Structure formats: C-alpha cells, structure tokens
PDB file of C-alpha atoms in Angstrom:
ATOM      1  CA  GLU A1435      -1.974  29.364  16.464  1.00 83.00           C
ATOM      2  CA  ALA A1436      -1.370  27.689  13.116  1.00 82.00           C
ATOM      3  CA  GLN A1437      -2.689  24.176  13.227  1.00 92.00           C
ATOM      4  CA  VAL A1438      -4.213  21.221  11.462  1.00 95.00           C
ATOM      5  CA  THR A1439      -7.010  19.606  13.462  1.00 96.00           C
ATOM      6  CA  GLN A1440      -8.164  16.052  12.937  1.00 96.00           C
ATOM      7  CA  ASN A1441     -11.139  14.361  14.547  1.00 96.00           C
ATOM      8  CA  PRO A1442     -11.541  11.910  16.041  1.00 96.00           C
ATOM      9  CA  ARG A1443      -8.132  11.018  17.477  1.00 95.00           C
ATOM     10  CA  TYR A1444      -9.145   7.421  18.085  1.00 96.00           C
ATOM     11  CA  LEU A1445     -11.868   5.368  16.426  1.00 96.00           C
ATOM     12  CA  ILE A1446     -12.886   1.736  16.611  1.00 97.00           C
ATOM     13  CA  THR A1447     -15.495   0.647  14.109  1.00 96.00           C
ATOM     14  CA  VAL A1448     -16.908  -2.484  12.506  1.00 96.00           C
ATOM     15  CA  THR A1449     -16.403  -3.699   8.975  1.00 97.00           C
ATOM     16  CA  GLY A1450     -18.699  -2.001   6.493  1.00 97.00           C
ATOM     17  CA  LYS A1451     -19.874   0.888   8.656  1.00 97.00           C
ATOM     18  CA  LYS A1452     -19.273   4.164   6.837  1.00 97.00           C
ATOM     19  CA  LEU A1453     -17.118   6.695   8.632  1.00 97.00           C
ATOM     20  CA  THR A1454     -15.642  10.140   8.095  1.00 98.00           C
ATOM     21  CA  VAL A1455     -12.453  11.566   9.552  1.00 98.00           C
ATOM     22  CA  THR A1456     -12.465  15.338   9.515  1.00 98.00           C
ATOM     23  CA  CYS A1457      -9.483  17.605   8.864  1.00 98.00           C
ATOM     24  CA  SER A1458      -9.423  21.365   9.173  1.00 98.00           C
ATOM     25  CA  GLN A1459      -6.590  23.888   8.805  1.00 97.00           C
ATOM     26  CA  ASN A1460      -6.529  27.552   9.797  1.00 95.00           C
ATOM     27  CA  MET A1461      -3.611  28.718   7.635  1.00 93.00           C
ATOM     28  CA  ASN A1462      -5.467  29.358   4.365  1.00 93.00           C
ATOM     29  CA  HIS A1463      -3.345  26.677   2.702  1.00 92.00           C
ATOM     30  CA  GLU A1464      -4.191  25.537  -0.807  1.00 90.00           C
ATOM     31  CA  TYR A1465      -2.645  22.070  -0.572  1.00 91.00           C
ATOM     32  CA  MET A1466      -3.988  19.338   1.669  1.00 93.00           C
ATOM     33  CA  SER A1467      -3.198  15.641   1.808  1.00 93.00           C
ATOM     34  CA  TRP A1468      -4.123  12.456   3.601  1.00 96.00           C
ATOM     35  CA  TYR A1469      -1.537   9.857   4.542  1.00 95.00           C
ATOM     36  CA  ARG A1470      -1.676   6.526   6.289  1.00 96.00           C
ATOM     37  CA  GLN A1471       1.195   5.336   8.458  1.00 93.00           C
ATOM     38  CA  ASP A1472       1.872   1.629   8.876  1.00 93.00           C
ATOM     39  CA  PRO A1473       4.814  -0.020  10.658  1.00 88.00           C
ATOM     40  CA  GLY A1474       7.763  -0.514   8.342  1.00 85.00           C
ATOM     41  CA  LEU A1475       6.069   1.313   5.483  1.00 89.00           C
ATOM     42  CA  GLY A1476       6.359   4.929   6.562  1.00 88.00           C
ATOM     43  CA  LEU A1477       3.711   7.346   5.354  1.00 90.00           C
ATOM     44  CA  ARG A1478       1.872   6.671   2.128  1.00 92.00           C
ATOM     45  CA  GLN A1479      -0.242   9.293   0.441  1.00 92.00           C
ATOM     46  CA  ILE A1480      -3.921   8.430   0.002  1.00 96.00           C
ATOM     47  CA  TYR A1481      -5.338  11.531  -1.709  1.00 95.00           C
ATOM     48  CA  TYR A1482      -4.313  15.116  -2.151  1.00 92.00           C
ATOM     49  CA  SER A1483      -6.018  18.351  -3.094  1.00 93.00           C
ATOM     50  CA  MET A1484      -4.484  21.338  -4.829  1.00 89.00           C
ATOM     51  CA  ASN A1485      -7.425  23.633  -4.128  1.00 90.00           C
ATOM     52  CA  VAL A1486     -11.182  23.732  -3.661  1.00 93.00           C
ATOM     53  CA  GLU A1487     -12.897  21.116  -5.830  1.00 92.00           C
ATOM     54  CA  VAL A1488      -9.510  19.827  -7.095  1.00 92.00           C
ATOM     55  CA  THR A1489      -8.489  16.412  -5.769  1.00 94.00           C
ATOM     56  CA  ASP A1490      -6.368  13.557  -7.063  1.00 92.00           C
ATOM     57  CA  LYS A1491      -5.293  10.070  -6.070  1.00 93.00           C
ATOM     58  CA  GLY A1492      -2.107   9.410  -4.198  1.00 90.00           C
ATOM     59  CA  ASP A1493      -0.337   6.080  -3.915  1.00 89.00           C
ATOM     60  CA  VAL A1494      -2.974   4.089  -2.008  1.00 95.00           C
ATOM     61  CA  PRO A1495      -6.439   5.518  -2.809  1.00 97.00           C
ATOM     62  CA  GLU A1496      -8.445   2.279  -2.926  1.00 97.00           C
ATOM     63  CA  GLY A1497     -11.271   2.210  -0.406  1.00 97.00           C
ATOM     64  CA  TYR A1498     -11.133   5.942   0.347  1.00 98.00           C
ATOM     65  CA  LYS A1499     -12.928   9.064  -0.829  1.00 98.00           C
ATOM     66  CA  VAL A1500     -12.255  12.734  -0.205  1.00 97.00           C
ATOM     67  CA  SER A1501     -13.945  16.039  -0.887  1.00 96.00           C
ATOM     68  CA  ARG A1502     -12.775  19.656  -0.851  1.00 97.00           C
ATOM     69  CA  LYS A1503     -15.793  21.903  -0.792  1.00 97.00           C
ATOM     70  CA  GLU A1504     -14.123  24.549   1.350  1.00 96.00           C
ATOM     71  CA  LYS A1505     -10.493  25.578   1.465  1.00 95.00           C
ATOM     72  CA  ARG A1506     -10.053  24.817   5.155  1.00 97.00           C
ATOM     73  CA  ASN A1507     -11.654  21.346   5.256  1.00 97.00           C
ATOM     74  CA  PHE A1508     -10.585  18.068   3.682  1.00 98.00           C
ATOM     75  CA  PRO A1509     -12.531  15.097   5.086  1.00 98.00           C
ATOM     76  CA  LEU A1510     -11.519  11.491   4.490  1.00 98.00           C
ATOM     77  CA  ILE A1511     -14.403   9.108   3.891  1.00 98.00           C
ATOM     78  CA  LEU A1512     -14.351   5.340   4.215  1.00 97.00           C
ATOM     79  CA  GLU A1513     -17.577   4.123   2.613  1.00 95.00           C
ATOM     80  CA  SER A1514     -17.151   0.492   3.666  1.00 97.00           C
ATOM     81  CA  PRO A1515     -14.171   0.091   5.989  1.00 97.00           C
ATOM     82  CA  SER A1516     -12.281  -3.188   6.082  1.00 97.00           C
ATOM     83  CA  PRO A1517      -9.732  -4.528   8.584  1.00 97.00           C
ATOM     84  CA  ASN A1518      -6.832  -3.743   6.202  1.00 96.00           C
ATOM     85  CA  GLN A1519      -7.661  -0.064   6.661  1.00 98.00           C
ATOM     86  CA  THR A1520      -6.681  -0.281  10.309  1.00 98.00           C
ATOM     87  CA  SER A1521      -3.920   2.296  10.470  1.00 97.00           C
ATOM     88  CA  LEU A1522      -2.760   5.673  11.753  1.00 95.00           C
ATOM     89  CA  TYR A1523      -3.996   8.481   9.516  1.00 97.00           C
ATOM     90  CA  PHE A1524      -2.521  11.940   9.114  1.00 95.00           C
ATOM     91  CA  CYS A1525      -3.847  15.013   7.401  1.00 95.00           C
ATOM     92  CA  ALA A1526      -1.344  17.620   6.196  1.00 92.00           C
ATOM     93  CA  SER A1527      -1.514  21.052   4.620  1.00 92.00           C
ATOM     94  CA  SER A1528       0.957  23.400   2.954  1.00 88.00           C
ATOM     95  CA  SER A1529       0.781  26.689   1.117  1.00 85.00           C
ATOM     96  CA  THR A1530       2.163  25.175  -2.094  1.00 75.00           C
ATOM     97  CA  GLY A1531       2.548  21.746  -3.589  1.00 65.00           C
ATOM     98  CA  GLY A1532       5.711  19.818  -4.384  1.00 60.00           C
ATOM     99  CA  GLY A1533       6.845  19.992  -0.792  1.00 63.00           C
ATOM    100  CA  ILE A1534       8.639  23.292  -1.312  1.00 70.00           C
ATOM    101  CA  THR A1535       7.029  24.841   1.699  1.00 75.00           C
ATOM    102  CA  GLU A1536       6.671  23.133   5.038  1.00 80.00           C
ATOM    103  CA  ALA A1537       3.859  20.623   5.405  1.00 85.00           C
ATOM    104  CA  PHE A1538       1.943  20.940   8.667  1.00 90.00           C
ATOM    105  CA  PHE A1539       0.539  17.720  10.065  1.00 92.00           C
ATOM    106  CA  GLY A1540      -2.400  16.981  12.294  1.00 94.00           C
ATOM    107  CA  GLN A1541      -2.059  14.890  15.451  1.00 92.00           C
ATOM    108  CA  GLY A1542      -3.241  11.752  13.734  1.00 94.00           C
ATOM    109  CA  THR A1543      -6.298   9.497  13.873  1.00 96.00           C
ATOM    110  CA  ARG A1544      -5.803   5.931  14.996  1.00 96.00           C
ATOM    111  CA  LEU A1545      -8.443   3.808  13.272  1.00 97.00           C
ATOM    112  CA  THR A1546      -9.193   0.199  14.133  1.00 97.00           C
ATOM    113  CA  VAL A1547     -11.621  -1.764  11.948  1.00 97.00           C
ATOM    114  CA  VAL A1548     -12.830  -5.024  13.461  1.00 96.00           C
TER     115      VAL A1548
ATOM    116  CA  ALA B1069       8.639   7.840 -10.029  1.00 74.00           C
ATOM    117  CA  GLN B1070      10.535   8.717  -6.883  1.00 82.00           C
ATOM    118  CA  SER B1071      11.360   6.627  -3.846  1.00 87.00           C
ATOM    119  CA  VAL B1072      13.164   6.910  -0.535  1.00 92.00           C
ATOM    120  CA  THR B1073      15.106   4.243   1.336  1.00 95.00           C
ATOM    121  CA  GLN B1074      15.990   4.593   4.973  1.00 95.00           C
ATOM    122  CA  LEU B1075      18.553   1.919   5.630  1.00 90.00           C
ATOM    123  CA  ASP B1076      18.097   1.529   9.375  1.00 94.00           C
ATOM    124  CA  SER B1077      14.744   0.958  11.025  1.00 94.00           C
ATOM    125  CA  GLN B1078      16.141   1.248  14.565  1.00 96.00           C
ATOM    126  CA  VAL B1079      19.172   3.181  15.818  1.00 97.00           C
ATOM    127  CA  PRO B1080      19.994   2.961  19.534  1.00 97.00           C
ATOM    128  CA  VAL B1081      22.705   5.315  20.742  1.00 97.00           C
ATOM    129  CA  PHE B1082      24.001   6.525  24.096  1.00 97.00           C
ATOM    130  CA  GLU B1083      23.467  10.093  25.218  1.00 97.00           C
ATOM    131  CA  GLU B1084      26.135  12.547  24.013  1.00 97.00           C
ATOM    132  CA  ALA B1085      27.315  10.144  21.296  1.00 98.00           C
ATOM    133  CA  PRO B1086      27.206  11.112  17.607  1.00 97.00           C
ATOM    134  CA  VAL B1087      24.555   9.657  15.323  1.00 97.00           C
ATOM    135  CA  GLU B1088      23.941   9.309  11.597  1.00 97.00           C
ATOM    136  CA  LEU B1089      20.587   8.320  10.112  1.00 97.00           C
ATOM    137  CA  ARG B1090      20.933   7.223   6.522  1.00 97.00           C
ATOM    138  CA  CYS B1091      18.670   8.140   3.636  1.00 97.00           C
ATOM    139  CA  ASN B1092      18.975   7.363  -0.066  1.00 96.00           C
ATOM    140  CA  TYR B1093      16.565   8.464  -2.755  1.00 93.00           C
ATOM    141  CA  SER B1094      15.866   7.772  -6.384  1.00 89.00           C
ATOM    142  CA  SER B1095      14.320  10.148  -8.860  1.00 80.00           C
ATOM    143  CA  SER B1096      14.670  10.839 -12.547  1.00 74.00           C
ATOM    144  CA  VAL B1097      14.377  14.603 -12.050  1.00 76.00           C
ATOM    145  CA  SER B1098      15.680  17.240  -9.666  1.00 78.00           C
ATOM    146  CA  VAL B1099      14.500  16.812  -6.107  1.00 83.00           C
ATOM    147  CA  TYR B1100      13.790  18.596  -2.897  1.00 88.00           C
ATOM    148  CA  LEU B1101      14.768  16.656   0.236  1.00 90.00           C
ATOM    149  CA  PHE B1102      13.409  16.778   3.764  1.00 92.00           C
ATOM    150  CA  TRP B1103      13.755  15.291   7.198  1.00 95.00           C
ATOM    151  CA  TYR B1104      10.682  15.183   9.420  1.00 94.00           C
ATOM    152  CA  VAL B1105      10.604  14.137  13.072  1.00 95.00           C
ATOM    153  CA  GLN B1106       7.716  12.448  14.897  1.00 93.00           C
ATOM    154  CA  TYR B1107       7.707  12.504  18.680  1.00 92.00           C
ATOM    155  CA  PRO B1108       5.530   9.927  20.476  1.00 88.00           C
ATOM    156  CA  ASN B1109       1.792  10.417  19.920  1.00 83.00           C
ATOM    157  CA  GLN B1110       2.323  13.475  17.758  1.00 86.00           C
ATOM    158  CA  GLY B1111       2.184  14.414  14.114  1.00 87.00           C
ATOM    159  CA  LEU B1112       5.260  15.011  11.976  1.00 90.00           C
ATOM    160  CA  GLN B1113       7.260  18.218  12.208  1.00 91.00           C
ATOM    161  CA  LEU B1114       9.723  19.547   9.651  1.00 91.00           C
ATOM    162  CA  LEU B1115      13.303  19.232  10.913  1.00 94.00           C
ATOM    163  CA  LEU B1116      15.226  20.559   7.907  1.00 93.00           C
ATOM    164  CA  LYS B1117      15.057  20.742   4.135  1.00 90.00           C
ATOM    165  CA  TYR B1118      17.228  21.071   1.054  1.00 90.00           C
ATOM    166  CA  LEU B1119      15.781  22.990  -1.874  1.00 85.00           C
ATOM    167  CA  SER B1120      18.867  24.449  -3.590  1.00 83.00           C
ATOM    168  CA  GLY B1121      22.138  26.210  -2.839  1.00 84.00           C
ATOM    169  CA  SER B1122      24.440  24.968  -0.106  1.00 85.00           C
ATOM    170  CA  THR B1123      24.370  21.189   0.128  1.00 87.00           C
ATOM    171  CA  LEU B1124      24.755  21.293   3.909  1.00 90.00           C
ATOM    172  CA  VAL B1125      21.600  22.281   5.773  1.00 90.00           C
ATOM    173  CA  GLU B1126      21.141  22.667   9.511  1.00 89.00           C
ATOM    174  CA  SER B1127      18.279  22.618  11.992  1.00 90.00           C
ATOM    175  CA  ILE B1128      17.889  24.824  15.047  1.00 82.00           C
ATOM    176  CA  ASN B1129      18.437  21.897  17.434  1.00 88.00           C
ATOM    177  CA  GLY B1130      21.839  20.782  16.170  1.00 93.00           C
ATOM    178  CA  PHE B1131      20.982  18.324  13.404  1.00 96.00           C
ATOM    179  CA  GLU B1132      22.489  18.685   9.957  1.00 96.00           C
ATOM    180  CA  ALA B1133      22.105  16.888   6.641  1.00 96.00           C
ATOM    181  CA  GLU B1134      24.174  16.937   3.494  1.00 94.00           C
ATOM    182  CA  PHE B1135      22.773  16.544   0.013  1.00 93.00           C
ATOM    183  CA  ASN B1136      25.060  14.328  -2.050  1.00 93.00           C
ATOM    184  CA  LYS B1137      23.818  14.226  -5.623  1.00 89.00           C
ATOM    185  CA  SER B1138      26.368  11.703  -6.879  1.00 91.00           C
ATOM    186  CA  GLN B1139      25.473   9.226  -4.150  1.00 92.00           C
ATOM    187  CA  THR B1140      21.775  10.210  -4.122  1.00 92.00           C
ATOM    188  CA  SER B1141      21.905  10.510  -0.351  1.00 94.00           C
ATOM    189  CA  PHE B1142      20.687  12.911   2.316  1.00 96.00           C
ATOM    190  CA  HIS B1143      22.023  11.519   5.597  1.00 97.00           C
ATOM    191  CA  LEU B1144      21.070  13.167   8.884  1.00 97.00           C
ATOM    192  CA  ARG B1145      23.747  13.705  11.525  1.00 97.00           C
ATOM    193  CA  LYS B1146      24.116  15.102  15.012  1.00 97.00           C
ATOM    194  CA  PRO B1147      27.471  15.258  16.814  1.00 97.00           C
ATOM    195  CA  SER B1148      26.008  14.788  20.307  1.00 97.00           C
ATOM    196  CA  VAL B1149      22.489  13.500  20.970  1.00 97.00           C
ATOM    197  CA  HIS B1150      20.208  14.109  23.956  1.00 96.00           C
ATOM    198  CA  ILE B1151      17.516  11.981  25.520  1.00 96.00           C
ATOM    199  CA  SER B1152      14.973  14.415  24.082  1.00 95.00           C
ATOM    200  CA  ASP B1153      16.057  13.491  20.538  1.00 96.00           C
ATOM    201  CA  THR B1154      14.369  10.107  20.949  1.00 96.00           C
ATOM    202  CA  ALA B1155      11.795  10.028  18.143  1.00 96.00           C
ATOM    203  CA  GLU B1156      11.068   8.563  14.741  1.00 95.00           C
ATOM    204  CA  TYR B1157      12.741  10.327  11.836  1.00 96.00           C
ATOM    205  CA  PHE B1158      11.417  10.297   8.293  1.00 94.00           C
ATOM    206  CA  CYS B1159      13.313  11.233   5.162  1.00 94.00           C
ATOM    207  CA  ALA B1160      11.134  12.537   2.332  1.00 91.00           C
ATOM    208  CA  VAL B1161      11.576  13.579  -1.284  1.00 89.00           C
ATOM    209  CA  SER B1162       9.598  15.755  -3.640  1.00 84.00           C
ATOM    210  CA  SER B1163      10.356  16.150  -7.331  1.00 75.00           C
ATOM    211  CA  SER B1164      10.757  19.781  -8.277  1.00 64.00           C
ATOM    212  CA  GLY B1165       7.901  20.990 -10.370  1.00 58.00           C
ATOM    213  CA  SER B1166       5.633  18.169  -9.333  1.00 60.00           C
ATOM    214  CA  ALA B1167       2.110  18.881  -8.177  1.00 55.00           C
ATOM    215  CA  ARG B1168       2.348  15.930  -5.841  1.00 62.00           C
ATOM    216  CA  GLN B1169       3.513  16.248  -2.317  1.00 67.00           C
ATOM    217  CA  LEU B1170       6.014  14.220  -0.405  1.00 81.00           C
ATOM    218  CA  THR B1171       7.175  10.617  -0.754  1.00 86.00           C
ATOM    219  CA  PHE B1172       8.334   9.324   2.620  1.00 90.00           C
ATOM    220  CA  GLY B1173      10.799   6.669   3.644  1.00 93.00           C
ATOM    221  CA  SER B1174       9.833   3.946   6.098  1.00 93.00           C
ATOM    222  CA  GLY B1175      11.274   5.807   9.070  1.00 94.00           C
ATOM    223  CA  THR B1176      14.137   5.328  11.550  1.00 96.00           C
ATOM    224  CA  GLN B1177      13.428   5.047  15.251  1.00 96.00           C
ATOM    225  CA  LEU B1178      16.207   6.828  17.124  1.00 97.00           C
ATOM    226  CA  THR B1179      16.414   5.809  20.763  1.00 97.00           C
ATOM    227  CA  VAL B1180      18.847   7.716  22.961  1.00 97.00           C
ATOM    228  CA  LEU B1181      19.937   5.730  26.007  1.00 97.00           C
ATOM    229  CA  PRO B1182      21.128   7.275  29.286  1.00 95.00           C
TER     230      PRO B1182
END
C-alpha cells in the first residue's frame, strides 16, 4: 500500500529539548515536503526536498532543520523547540514537483511545546 | 509570488442541499489548481485538480470545480451533499514550472447537518 508514515503521531515536549519527527514514503518519490497546519492559516510549507541531498526553505523555515540522506526518508528536526512551534505537522511526497502530480500526505504529528 | 484566498472559513449546510466553497488565487504566471480534503484526524487527500484543458473538472464523489481565469477563481461545488462530506477543504495553487510545491488556502470547514 502506498503511504507516507510519520512518527510520532503525538508529542509533548519542553522548550529547548531537541526532537526529530520522522517521515518515510514507500513510493520512490523524489519530492518531499514538510508543512505545519495552524487554525486559520491553512498549511504552510516549512522545507522541501527535490531529491537526495537537495533541500530548500519553504515559507516558514525558521527554527527547523531537515535532511535527505535517503530517498525514502525526510526527517524534520527541531534543535531547540519553542512554544510557537506547537502545531500540527504534515509530511508529503510526490513523484514530481510543482504539484503536477498528486501529493500524498502522512497522518500528521501533533506537537505541543510547553 | 502566489497566494490563495478561501473566502469562507465555515460553511454549514443541510444534507442534500447544494454547496459552493469559494477559492480565489493570485499568481503572475500560469497555475495549476487543486482541492484537497481533510477528514477528521487524517492527512489531506487530493479531491480534484486542474492542470490544463477543460476548465470544468470533476471528482469521483460528485464534486466539481471550474477554473475561471478572468476571475482568478476555482470554486468547488456539489449539487447535493451527504453527511459523509463533512470535512475541511483546502484550495491550493502551484505555479507551472516552479520547483516549489503547493501553496494552500486557510481552509473551509464544511459541516453537513441532518
């Protein structure tokens, strides 16, 4: 079954404690992205990757890092989380960029930073 | 730069009534347009998309959207809604030829009442 898997689904952490949210896809997609979803703001892109070792900033990259060492994995790293990073996070993948082909989304990770 | 405006944050409607969810976009170049649906506690799923050709596009579950270039709109319609259509709907735009992925609107919560 084609899917994008995020872990964990729920996470509560304290300010400043480094964390990683994992994302893995089994469709051999080149493009992967991270979004955050906040009420009234929709989804905003954090980072995206066009292929292995190729990443670039989206609209709201501050406070986040990503890496793409393997095609299937695209982890999101928060080196020093702050309460304003409390949000619902989604990973997505697609076979091409520019949204031409369907983007497949993970189930989401609800992060709370206290 | 591109942007998407969804004019209604909440749309309540009775079962079997028609519904229209409005979406306007801005972009200085040609665009691809999408509607995604998010059911409770799930990720986003592609509902329908406009890439080129016929300006009227349809989904398998009875939704349709019409690309109107002069009005820069891509409104989503369904002639008769069901309880199961209750979800949040996101309009998204991607500029053709762009390496970036999707820019989302803020979402419209459709609630179908019995």
